[in-house]
Coordinates of C-alpha atoms in Angstrom, one line a residue:
M980 CA -51.3 120.7 -40.8
E981 CA -53.3 120.6 -44.0
D982 CA -53.3 116.7 -44.0
R983 CA -54.7 116.7 -40.5
H984 CA -57.6 118.9 -41.6
L985 CA -58.3 116.5 -44.5
T986 CA -58.4 113.6 -42.1
L987 CA -60.8 115.3 -39.8
L988 CA -63.0 116.2 -42.7
A989 CA -63.1 112.5 -43.9
Y990 CA -64.2 111.4 -40.4
L991 CA -66.9 114.0 -40.3
S992 CA -68.3 112.9 -43.7
L993 CA -68.4 109.4 -42.5
Y994 CA -70.3 110.3 -39.4
I995 CA -72.9 112.2 -41.4
I996 CA -73.4 109.2 -43.7
I997 CA -74.0 106.9 -40.7
I998 CA -76.4 109.3 -39.1
C999 CA -78.4 109.6 -42.4
G1000 CA -78.8 105.8 -42.7
K1001 CA -76.7 105.4 -45.8
T1002 CA -75.3 102.1 -44.7
E1003 CA -75.2 100.7 -48.2
V1004 CA -71.7 102.1 -48.6
F1005 CA -70.4 99.2 -46.5
N1006 CA -72.0 96.6 -48.8
L1007 CA -70.4 98.0 -51.9
A1008 CA -67.3 96.0 -51.2
V1009 CA -68.9 92.8 -49.6
P1010 CA -72.3 91.8 -51.2
P1011 CA -74.8 89.8 -49.2
T1012 CA -74.1 86.1 -48.9
A1013 CA -76.4 83.5 -50.4
K1014 CA -76.5 79.8 -49.6
V1015 CA -78.4 76.7 -50.9
V1016 CA -80.5 75.1 -48.2
V1017 CA -82.3 71.7 -48.4
E1018 CA -85.9 71.8 -47.1
S1019 CA -85.9 71.2 -43.4
S1020 CA -88.3 68.2 -43.6
Q1021 CA -86.0 66.2 -45.8
Q1022 CA -83.0 64.3 -44.5
Q1023 CA -80.0 62.8 -46.1
P1024 CA -79.2 60.4 -47.5
F1025 CA -81.5 61.0 -50.5
Y1026 CA -82.8 58.0 -52.4
C1027 CA -83.2 57.6 -56.1
G1028 CA -86.9 58.3 -56.9
E1029 CA -87.3 61.1 -54.3
T1030 CA -87.8 64.8 -55.0
V1031 CA -85.7 67.4 -53.2
T1032 CA -86.6 71.0 -52.6
L1033 CA -83.7 73.5 -52.6
T1034 CA -84.0 77.1 -51.2
C1035 CA -81.8 80.1 -51.9
D1036 CA -81.3 81.7 -48.5
I1037 CA -80.0 85.3 -48.1
A1038 CA -79.9 86.6 -44.6
E1039 CA -79.6 90.3 -45.4
Y1040 CA -82.6 92.2 -46.7
I1041 CA -86.1 90.8 -47.5
D1042 CA -86.8 92.4 -50.8
W1043 CA -85.0 90.0 -53.1
H1044 CA -87.4 89.7 -56.0
Q1045 CA -85.6 87.3 -58.3
Y1046 CA -83.2 84.4 -58.0
V1047 CA -80.7 82.8 -60.4
W1048 CA -80.0 79.1 -60.1
Y1049 CA -77.0 77.4 -61.6
K1050 CA -76.2 73.7 -62.1
E1051 CA -72.8 72.2 -63.1
D1052 CA -72.6 71.3 -66.7
K1053 CA -70.2 68.4 -66.8
T1054 CA -69.8 68.5 -70.6
E1055 CA -68.6 72.2 -70.6
F1056 CA -67.0 72.0 -67.1
R1057 CA -68.8 75.1 -66.0
Y1058 CA -72.0 76.2 -64.2
K1059 CA -74.9 77.2 -66.4
E1060 CA -78.0 79.1 -65.5
I1061 CA -81.1 76.9 -65.1
S1062 CA -83.6 78.3 -67.6
G1063 CA -87.0 79.2 -66.1
K1064 CA -85.9 78.7 -62.5
T1065 CA -86.2 82.2 -60.9
G1066 CA -88.1 81.4 -57.7
H1067 CA -86.9 81.4 -54.1
S1068 CA -87.1 77.5 -54.2
I1069 CA -86.8 74.9 -56.8
T1070 CA -87.7 71.2 -56.7
I1071 CA -85.5 68.6 -58.4
R1072 CA -86.1 64.9 -59.0
L1073 CA -83.4 62.2 -58.4
P1074 CA -81.5 60.7 -60.0
Q1075 CA -81.9 62.6 -63.2
D1076 CA -81.3 66.0 -61.6
A1077 CA -78.5 65.0 -59.3
G1078 CA -75.4 67.3 -59.4
W1079 CA -73.8 70.5 -58.0
Y1080 CA -76.0 73.6 -57.5
Q1081 CA -75.5 77.3 -56.8
C1082 CA -77.8 80.4 -56.5
K1083 CA -77.8 84.1 -56.1
G1084 CA -80.4 86.8 -55.4
Q1085 CA -81.3 90.1 -57.2
R1086 CA -83.0 93.2 -55.9
N1087 CA -83.8 96.8 -57.2
N1088 CA -81.9 98.7 -54.4
H1089 CA -78.3 98.8 -53.6
P1090 CA -76.8 96.3 -53.4
N1091 CA -78.8 94.9 -56.2
V1092 CA -77.1 91.4 -56.3
S1093 CA -75.9 88.9 -53.7
S1094 CA -72.8 86.8 -53.9
E1095 CA -73.1 83.4 -55.6
S1096 CA -73.7 80.7 -52.9
P1097 CA -71.1 78.0 -52.2
K1098 CA -71.6 74.9 -54.3
V1099 CA -73.9 72.1 -52.9
H1100 CA -73.8 68.6 -54.2
I1101 CA -77.1 66.7 -54.4
A1102 CA -76.8 62.9 -55.0
C1103 CA -78.9 59.8 -54.3
T1104 CA -78.4 56.2 -53.4
E1105 CA -80.4 53.2 -54.7
K1106 CA -84.0 52.8 -53.5
P1107 CA -83.8 51.2 -50.0
R1108 CA -85.6 48.2 -48.6
A1109 CA -87.3 48.7 -45.3
V1110 CA -85.7 46.4 -42.7
L1111 CA -88.1 44.4 -40.5
R1112 CA -86.7 43.1 -37.2
G1113 CA -88.5 40.3 -35.3
P1114 CA -87.8 37.9 -32.5
P1115 CA -84.8 35.6 -32.8
Q1116 CA -87.3 32.7 -32.8
S1117 CA -90.3 32.9 -35.0
W1118 CA -92.2 30.0 -33.2
L1119 CA -94.6 31.2 -30.5
T1120 CA -97.2 29.8 -28.2
E1121 CA -100.7 31.3 -27.8
G1122 CA -100.6 33.9 -25.1
D1123 CA -97.0 35.1 -25.8
S1124 CA -96.2 38.6 -26.9
V1125 CA -94.0 39.7 -29.8
T1126 CA -93.0 43.1 -31.1
L1127 CA -91.8 43.7 -34.7
S1128 CA -89.9 46.9 -35.6
C1129 CA -89.3 48.6 -39.0
E1130 CA -86.5 51.0 -40.0
V1131 CA -84.6 52.4 -42.9
G1132 CA -80.9 52.7 -43.0
G1133 CA -80.7 51.9 -39.2
S1134 CA -83.1 54.7 -38.3
S1135 CA -86.9 55.4 -38.1
T1136 CA -86.6 59.2 -37.9
G1137 CA -88.5 61.1 -40.5
W1138 CA -90.4 58.1 -41.8
T1139 CA -93.9 56.7 -41.3
F1140 CA -94.5 53.0 -41.7
H1141 CA -97.2 50.7 -43.0
W1142 CA -97.6 47.1 -41.8
Y1143 CA -98.9 44.2 -43.8
K1144 CA -99.7 40.5 -43.3
T1145 CA -100.0 37.9 -46.0
A1146 CA -103.5 36.8 -47.0
P1147 CA -105.2 34.6 -49.6
Y1148 CA -105.8 36.4 -52.9
R1149 CA -108.7 38.8 -53.3
P1150 CA -109.1 41.9 -55.4
G1151 CA -107.3 44.9 -54.1
L1152 CA -104.4 43.2 -52.3
E1153 CA -100.8 44.2 -52.8
Y1154 CA -98.7 41.6 -54.6
V1155 CA -95.0 41.5 -53.8
P1156 CA -92.7 39.4 -55.9
N1157 CA -89.8 37.9 -54.0
E1158 CA -87.0 35.6 -55.0
G1159 CA -88.8 33.7 -57.7
G1160 CA -92.1 33.6 -55.7
G1161 CA -94.4 36.2 -54.2
Y1162 CA -97.3 36.8 -51.9
Y1163 CA -100.4 39.0 -51.4
L1164 CA -100.4 41.5 -48.6
D1165 CA -103.3 42.8 -46.5
L1166 CA -102.8 46.3 -45.0
L1167 CA -102.9 46.3 -41.1
D1168 CA -104.1 49.2 -39.0
S1169 CA -100.8 50.7 -37.8
E1170 CA -98.4 53.4 -38.9
G1171 CA -95.8 53.3 -36.2
S1172 CA -92.2 52.0 -36.4
S1173 CA -93.2 49.0 -34.3
Y1174 CA -96.1 46.6 -34.4
T1175 CA -97.0 44.5 -31.2
L1176 CA -99.0 41.4 -31.1
S1177 CA -100.2 40.7 -27.5
P1178 CA -101.4 38.2 -26.7
V1179 CA -100.7 36.2 -29.9
T1180 CA -103.4 33.8 -31.2
L1181 CA -103.5 31.3 -34.0
R1182 CA -104.9 34.0 -36.3
H1183 CA -101.7 35.9 -35.9
S1184 CA -99.7 33.1 -37.7
G1185 CA -98.4 34.2 -41.0
I1186 CA -95.9 36.3 -42.9
Y1187 CA -95.5 40.0 -42.0
A1188 CA -93.9 42.8 -44.0
C1189 CA -93.5 46.6 -43.7
I1190 CA -92.8 49.6 -46.0
A1191 CA -91.6 53.1 -45.1
K1192 CA -92.9 56.4 -46.4
R1193 CA -91.2 59.9 -46.5
N1194 CA -93.4 62.6 -47.9
S1195 CA -94.8 60.9 -51.0
Y1196 CA -91.8 58.5 -51.4
Y1197 CA -92.0 54.8 -50.6
T1198 CA -89.2 52.4 -50.0
N1199 CA -89.3 48.8 -51.2
F1200 CA -91.1 46.3 -49.0
S1201 CA -89.1 44.6 -46.3
S1202 CA -88.1 40.9 -46.5
P1203 CA -90.9 38.7 -45.2
Q1204 CA -90.9 38.0 -41.4
P1205 CA -92.7 34.8 -40.4
V1206 CA -94.5 34.5 -37.1
W1207 CA -95.9 31.0 -36.3
V1208 CA -98.2 30.5 -33.4
T1209 CA -99.3 27.1 -32.0
G1210 CA -102.3 26.6 -29.7
S1211 CA -103.8 23.9 -27.6
Q1212 CA -107.2 24.0 -29.2
P1213 CA -106.9 24.7 -32.9
P1214 CA -110.2 24.8 -34.8
S1215 CA -108.7 22.6 -37.5
L1216 CA -106.2 19.8 -37.6
L1217 CA -103.4 19.6 -40.2
I1218 CA -102.7 15.9 -40.8
V1219 CA -99.1 15.1 -41.7
H1220 CA -98.2 11.5 -42.5
P1221 CA -95.6 10.3 -41.5
S1222 CA -96.0 12.5 -38.5
K1223 CA -92.6 14.2 -38.4
N1224 CA -90.8 17.4 -39.4
Q1225 CA -87.9 16.2 -41.6
Y1226 CA -87.8 14.0 -44.7
F1227 CA -85.1 12.7 -47.1
T1228 CA -85.3 13.8 -50.7
H1229 CA -86.4 11.4 -53.4
S1230 CA -87.1 8.6 -51.0
D1231 CA -89.7 9.6 -48.4
P1232 CA -93.4 9.9 -49.2
L1233 CA -95.4 12.7 -47.6
F1234 CA -99.1 13.3 -47.1
V1235 CA -100.8 16.5 -45.8
S1236 CA -104.5 17.2 -45.3
C1237 CA -106.8 19.6 -43.7
Q1238 CA -109.5 18.3 -41.4
G1239 CA -111.8 21.2 -40.2
S1240 CA -114.0 21.2 -37.1
G1241 CA -117.2 21.8 -39.2
H1242 CA -117.8 25.2 -37.5
S1243 CA -115.9 27.1 -40.2
P1244 CA -116.4 26.1 -43.8
G1245 CA -113.9 26.1 -46.6
W1246 CA -110.7 24.8 -45.0
R1247 CA -107.8 24.9 -47.4
L1248 CA -104.2 24.0 -47.2
R1249 CA -101.7 26.9 -47.3
W1250 CA -97.9 26.8 -47.1
F1251 CA -95.0 29.2 -47.2
S1252 CA -92.1 28.1 -49.3
K1253 CA -88.7 28.3 -47.7
T1254 CA -86.9 28.3 -51.1
E1255 CA -89.0 30.8 -52.9
K1256 CA -89.9 32.9 -49.8
G1257 CA -93.5 33.0 -51.1
E1258 CA -96.9 31.9 -49.8
R1259 CA -98.9 29.4 -51.7
S1260 CA -102.6 28.4 -51.7
E1261 CA -102.1 25.2 -53.7
C1262 CA -100.3 21.9 -53.3
P1263 CA -96.6 21.9 -54.2
F1264 CA -95.7 21.3 -57.8
G1265 CA -96.0 17.7 -58.9
W1266 CA -98.0 16.5 -55.9
T1267 CA -101.3 14.6 -56.2
V1268 CA -104.3 16.8 -55.3
A1269 CA -107.6 15.7 -53.7
N1270 CA -109.8 18.4 -52.3
S1271 CA -107.9 19.8 -49.2
S1272 CA -105.2 17.0 -49.3
C1273 CA -101.8 16.8 -51.0
S1274 CA -99.5 13.8 -51.3
T1275 CA -96.3 12.8 -53.0
S1276 CA -94.3 9.6 -53.2
S1277 CA -91.0 11.4 -53.3
A1278 CA -90.5 14.8 -51.7
S1279 CA -88.0 17.3 -52.9
P1280 CA -86.2 20.3 -51.2
S1281 CA -88.5 22.8 -53.0
D1282 CA -91.4 21.2 -50.9
S1283 CA -89.8 22.5 -47.7
G1284 CA -91.9 25.1 -45.9
V1285 CA -94.4 25.8 -43.2
Y1286 CA -97.9 24.3 -43.8
W1287 CA -101.2 25.1 -42.2
C1288 CA -104.9 25.1 -42.8
Q1289 CA -107.0 28.2 -43.1
S1290 CA -110.8 28.7 -43.4
E1291 CA -112.7 31.2 -45.4
S1292 CA -113.3 33.2 -42.3
G1293 CA -109.6 33.4 -41.4
E1294 CA -109.4 30.7 -38.7
Q1295 CA -106.1 28.8 -38.8
S1296 CA -104.7 25.4 -37.6
N1297 CA -101.4 24.9 -35.9
P1298 CA -98.6 25.4 -38.4
V1299 CA -96.2 22.5 -39.2
N1300 CA -92.6 23.1 -40.3
I1301 CA -91.6 20.6 -42.9
T1302 CA -88.0 20.2 -44.1
V1303 CA -87.0 18.0 -47.1
H1304 CA -83.2 17.4 -46.8
A1305 CA -80.8 16.4 -49.5
G1306 CA -78.1 15.5 -47.0
A1307 CA -77.2 12.3 -45.2
V1308 CA -78.8 12.9 -41.7
I1309 CA -82.3 14.0 -40.6
L1310 CA -83.9 14.4 -37.1
E1311 CA -87.2 12.6 -36.6
S1312 CA -89.3 14.6 -34.2
P1313 CA -93.1 15.1 -33.7
A1314 CA -94.8 17.3 -36.3
H1315 CA -97.2 18.8 -33.7
P1316 CA -96.6 20.4 -30.3
V1317 CA -95.8 18.1 -27.4
T1318 CA -97.9 18.3 -24.2
E1319 CA -96.1 18.9 -20.9
G1320 CA -95.6 15.7 -19.0
D1321 CA -95.7 13.5 -22.0
P1322 CA -92.6 11.6 -23.2
L1323 CA -90.6 12.8 -26.2
T1324 CA -88.4 10.6 -28.4
L1325 CA -86.0 12.0 -30.9
R1326 CA -84.4 9.8 -33.5
C1327 CA -81.4 10.5 -35.7
R1328 CA -81.9 8.8 -39.0
Y1329 CA -79.2 8.2 -41.6
R1330 CA -79.8 7.9 -45.4
H1331 CA -77.2 5.2 -45.9
P1332 CA -76.8 2.0 -43.8
P1333 CA -75.8 1.2 -41.2
S1334 CA -78.6 3.3 -39.6
K1335 CA -78.0 2.2 -36.0
I1336 CA -74.9 4.1 -35.3
S1337 CA -74.2 6.6 -32.5
A1338 CA -75.6 10.2 -32.7
D1339 CA -75.0 13.4 -30.9
F1340 CA -78.1 15.4 -29.9
Y1341 CA -78.1 19.2 -29.5
K1342 CA -80.5 21.8 -28.2
D1343 CA -80.0 25.4 -29.1
G1344 CA -76.4 24.6 -30.1
T1345 CA -75.5 22.8 -26.8
L1346 CA -74.7 19.1 -26.8
L1347 CA -77.2 17.2 -24.7
Q1348 CA -76.0 13.6 -25.0
T1349 CA -74.4 11.0 -27.2
S1350 CA -76.6 8.0 -27.9
S1351 CA -75.3 4.6 -29.2
T1352 CA -78.8 3.8 -30.6
A1353 CA -79.3 7.2 -32.3
E1354 CA -82.3 7.8 -30.1
M1355 CA -82.9 10.2 -27.2
T1356 CA -85.9 10.1 -24.9
I1357 CA -87.1 12.8 -22.5
P1358 CA -89.5 10.9 -20.1
A1359 CA -91.6 14.0 -19.2
V1360 CA -91.2 17.2 -21.2
S1361 CA -91.6 20.6 -19.6
K1362 CA -91.6 24.1 -21.0
S1363 CA -87.8 24.3 -20.5
H1364 CA -87.4 21.6 -23.1
E1365 CA -88.8 23.9 -25.8
G1366 CA -86.1 24.8 -28.3
L1367 CA -84.2 24.1 -31.5
Y1368 CA -83.0 20.5 -31.8
K1369 CA -80.6 18.8 -34.2
C1370 CA -78.5 15.6 -34.3
G1371 CA -75.5 14.3 -36.1
N1372 CA -72.5 12.1 -36.4
T1373 CA -68.9 13.2 -37.0
K1374 CA -68.7 10.9 -40.0
R1375 CA -72.2 11.4 -41.4
G1376 CA -72.8 15.1 -40.8
E1377 CA -75.6 17.1 -39.1
S1378 CA -79.3 17.2 -39.6
P1379 CA -81.2 20.5 -40.1
G1380 CA -82.7 22.0 -36.9
S1381 CA -86.3 21.4 -35.8
W1382 CA -88.1 23.6 -33.3
I1383 CA -89.9 21.6 -30.6
T1384 CA -92.9 23.4 -29.0
V1385 CA -94.2 22.3 -25.6
E1386 CA -97.7 23.2 -24.7
A1387 CA -99.6 23.1 -21.4
P1388 CA -101.9 20.2 -20.8
L1389 CA -105.6 20.7 -21.7
P1390 CA -108.1 21.3 -18.9
K1391 CA -110.3 18.3 -18.3
S1392 CA -113.3 20.0 -19.8
D1393 CA -111.3 20.3 -23.1
V1394 CA -110.0 16.8 -23.3
E1395 CA -113.1 15.5 -25.0
S1396 CA -113.1 18.2 -27.7
A1397 CA -109.4 17.5 -28.5
Q1398 CA -110.1 13.8 -28.8
Q1399 CA -113.1 14.5 -30.9
L1400 CA -111.2 16.6 -33.4
A1401 CA -108.3 14.1 -33.8
W1402 CA -110.7 11.1 -34.1
E1403 CA -112.8 13.0 -36.6
A1404 CA -109.7 13.6 -38.7
A1405 CA -108.6 10.0 -38.5
V1406 CA -112.0 8.5 -39.3
G1407 CA -112.7 11.0 -42.1
L1408 CA -109.4 10.0 -43.8
V1409 CA -110.0 6.3 -43.3
I1410 CA -113.5 6.5 -44.8
T1411 CA -112.3 8.3 -47.9
L1412 CA -109.5 5.8 -48.5
G1413 CA -111.8 2.9 -47.8
M1414 CA -114.4 4.1 -50.3
V1415 CA -111.7 4.5 -53.0
R1416 CA -110.5 1.0 -52.4
L1417 CA -114.1 -0.3 -52.6
L1418 CA -114.7 1.6 -55.8
I1419 CA -111.6 0.1 -57.4
W1420 CA -112.7 -3.4 -56.5
L1421 CA -116.1 -2.8 -58.0
C1422 CA -114.6 -1.4 -61.2
C1423 CA -112.2 -4.3 -61.6
F1424 CA -114.3 -7.4 -60.7
M1425 CA -117.9 -6.7 -61.6
K1426 CA -119.8 -6.4 -64.8
P1427 CA -121.0 -3.0 -66.0
Q1428 CA -124.7 -3.5 -64.9
E1429 CA -123.7 -5.1 -61.6
L1430 CA -121.3 -2.2 -61.1
I1431 CA -124.0 0.4 -61.4
T1432 CA -126.5 -1.6 -59.3
Q1433 CA -124.0 -2.3 -56.5
T1434 CA -122.7 1.2 -56.5
Q1435 CA -126.2 2.6 -56.1
V1436 CA -126.8 0.1 -53.2
H1437 CA -123.6 1.1 -51.5
M1438 CA -124.1 4.9 -51.9
S1439 CA -127.7 4.6 -50.7
R1440 CA -126.7 2.7 -47.5
C1441 CA -123.7 5.0 -46.9
H1442 CA -126.1 8.0 -47.3
N1443 CA -128.6 6.4 -44.9
L1444 CA -125.8 5.8 -42.4
C1445 CA -124.3 9.2 -42.3
F1446 CA -126.8 11.7 -43.5
R1447 CA -130.2 10.6 -42.0
T1448 CA -131.7 12.9 -39.4
P1449 CA -131.7 11.0 -36.1
S1450 CA -134.9 11.0 -34.0
P1451 CA -134.9 11.7 -30.3
S1452 CA -135.1 8.0 -29.6
S1453 CA -132.5 6.9 -32.1
G1454 CA -129.7 6.5 -29.6
Q1455 CA -130.6 2.9 -28.7
Q1456 CA -131.2 2.0 -32.4
Q1457 CA -127.7 3.4 -33.3
Q1458 CA -126.1 1.4 -30.5
H1459 CA -127.9 -1.8 -31.7
T1460 CA -126.8 -1.2 -35.3
L1461 CA -123.2 -0.8 -34.3
Q1462 CA -123.3 -3.9 -32.1
S1463 CA -124.7 -5.8 -35.0
Q1464 CA -122.0 -4.5 -37.3
G1465 CA -119.4 -5.4 -34.7
S1466 CA -120.4 -9.0 -35.0
G1467 CA -119.9 -9.0 -38.7
Q1468 CA -123.6 -8.5 -39.8
P1469 CA -125.3 -5.3 -40.8
A1470 CA -128.4 -4.3 -38.8
G1471 CA -131.6 -5.8 -40.3
S1472 CA -129.8 -8.4 -42.4
N1473 CA -131.2 -11.4 -40.4
G1474 CA -127.9 -13.1 -40.6
A1475 CA -127.7 -12.9 -44.4
H1476 CA -124.3 -12.1 -46.0
S1477 CA -123.7 -8.3 -46.1
E1478 CA -123.7 -6.6 -49.5
Y1479 CA -121.5 -3.8 -48.3
M1480 CA -118.6 -3.3 -46.0
T1481 CA -119.5 -2.3 -42.4
M1482 CA -117.9 0.9 -41.0
K1483 CA -115.7 -1.3 -38.8
G1484 CA -114.6 -3.2 -41.9
V1485 CA -113.6 0.0 -43.5
V1486 CA -111.5 1.1 -40.5
D1487 CA -110.0 -2.4 -40.1
N1488 CA -109.1 -2.9 -43.7
T1489 CA -107.6 0.5 -44.4
H1490 CA -105.2 0.9 -41.5
I1491 CA -102.3 0.4 -43.7
Y1492 CA -103.2 3.5 -45.7
A1493 CA -103.8 5.8 -42.8
N1494 CA -101.4 5.4 -39.9
I1495 CA -102.5 8.5 -38.1
N1496 CA -100.4 9.4 -35.1
L1497 CA -102.7 10.2 -32.1
H1498 CA -100.1 9.9 -29.3
S1499 CA -100.5 13.5 -28.3
V1500 CA -104.3 13.2 -27.9
P1501 CA -105.5 12.3 -24.4
Q1502 CA -106.7 8.7 -24.5
Q1503 CA -110.3 8.0 -23.7
K1504 CA -112.5 4.9 -24.1
R1505 CA -113.8 4.9 -27.7
Q1506 CA -117.3 3.6 -27.5
D1507 CA -119.2 2.5 -30.6
D1508 CA -121.8 5.2 -30.3
S1509 CA -119.1 7.9 -30.3
V1510 CA -117.6 6.3 -33.4
L1511 CA -120.9 6.8 -35.3
K1512 CA -121.1 10.3 -34.0
T1513 CA -117.6 11.2 -35.2
V1514 CA -118.0 9.4 -38.6
C1515 CA -120.9 11.6 -39.4
W1516 CA -119.6 14.8 -37.7
N1517 CA -119.7 16.9 -40.8
Q1518 CA -122.6 16.1 -43.2
N1519 CA -121.5 18.5 -45.9
E1520 CA -117.9 17.2 -46.2
N1521 CA -118.7 13.5 -46.1
K1522 CA -121.7 13.9 -48.4
Q1523 CA -119.4 15.5 -51.0
V1524 CA -117.0 12.5 -50.7
Y1525 CA -119.8 10.0 -51.4
E1526 CA -121.3 12.0 -54.2
D1527 CA -117.9 12.2 -55.9
M1528 CA -117.7 8.4 -55.5
A1529 CA -121.1 7.9 -57.1
S1530 CA -120.3 10.2 -60.0
L1531 CA -117.0 8.4 -60.6
A1532 CA -118.7 5.0 -60.5
A1533 CA -121.5 6.0 -62.9
T1534 CA -119.0 7.4 -65.3
A1535 CA -117.0 4.1 -65.2
G1536 CA -120.2 2.1 -65.7
A1537 CA -121.2 4.2 -68.7
N1538 CA -117.7 3.7 -70.3
A1539 CA -117.9 0.0 -69.7
R1540 CA -121.3 -0.2 -71.5
D1541 CA -119.9 1.6 -74.4
V1542 CA -117.2 -1.0 -74.6

């Protein structure tokens, strides 16, 4: 009976405590639980170089005035209190602060301490490289659309992105070293995980890269992603001779040159190295350099890359993909786009004789035909013929692939301008080589005083030919001059022997040095008056050539007098 009374008394006391709000009694046995929480804006995995904010979270009560943080000490195999860290949150830097962490809270009222939180491990992986994904084929035609995407670790969540495109050096550009090479990057106006070019133009040709940012942390730059665009009316022509995409190492010569339209100054050769994955604004190492031209008598694999011309204002020519192959087989295909309706001939060339053996031709990995003559001709190409071609022989091996671009035919109103640009390029190169040949002849076979006199005569007449200002009625006079030259006599010579080579003579006598392929240019009647017009199409560029010649001749004459 007495025990029953004691039990009732205990229940009554408990009821009174609850009514009075003295609930702390329940917490005397089970203290409030603490846990380490990573700041919500940060997501795992963490990368070395990042900072991470940890918070000690205790659900019960709000008057915790001090916190104790612990970190595993691997040398003593225990957790030690982190000195000076008493706040609700702490920030650690990886990788130096990586490890296991615990925390607990303290307050003035009962219960005055929480439990120690479960252990949380904070680690990091190596600094990531952003991944740029582009189209499966990097060769596009003006008017197409392309979307590039950027991600980190297979996801774009939690990241912002910056997009870049390669550019010629200028102060303030970002330099990115890459596989023995490197390139300068210009920041584009976009921060999304994707970057769309629509419609693409020649100006969009180049190398793209992206970088990701989380809080104040940046990843490494992505690998470069090339985007090459070809157009039907480029403002500049990249001359490639011989006009093909593939060359054998240590046997094939190669010449590349920029011929601008004259509307944009400062055309320069640029190229992207396939071996070094870097963009260059100078000729390949070991090549002969002359203004905006580069040449070599023996190309090497390190010369492989995409070449194009770019003006000071950013205008670009069609790019040309050049591959120098050390193997036994190459595919000879046109360097420039092929026009719809035109014939296309592909040749499989072998390094070692016999060269006239059978060859298999492939497009996008599918066998097209086997040719006993190692040649394949498409009588009239269409857009469906665009693709990646290669050839080979079971005993000799396979060639590298070459992308064939098919472009729409020019409107009739644009045919003349296309012919103009190609003819200007051809004549400009022929004039330069012809003057070099003439100068060599003067230096070798004339006396010093005669050299100076004759050079001055030649430069004066060349200057009068190309740099005089025509009068409104000069058309007939120019036509008469060219007709006279066509008959072998300069205008105004009265039948006397010419002291200088006529323009026709320069063209005729230097064809062996400049076999320019103009098959893709619409053919029109080349009248003499248009020849004069195209020869003098760019006063500044041609004048510089002649001034360089005169300076070189004067120097040679002075040296001869000293002797």
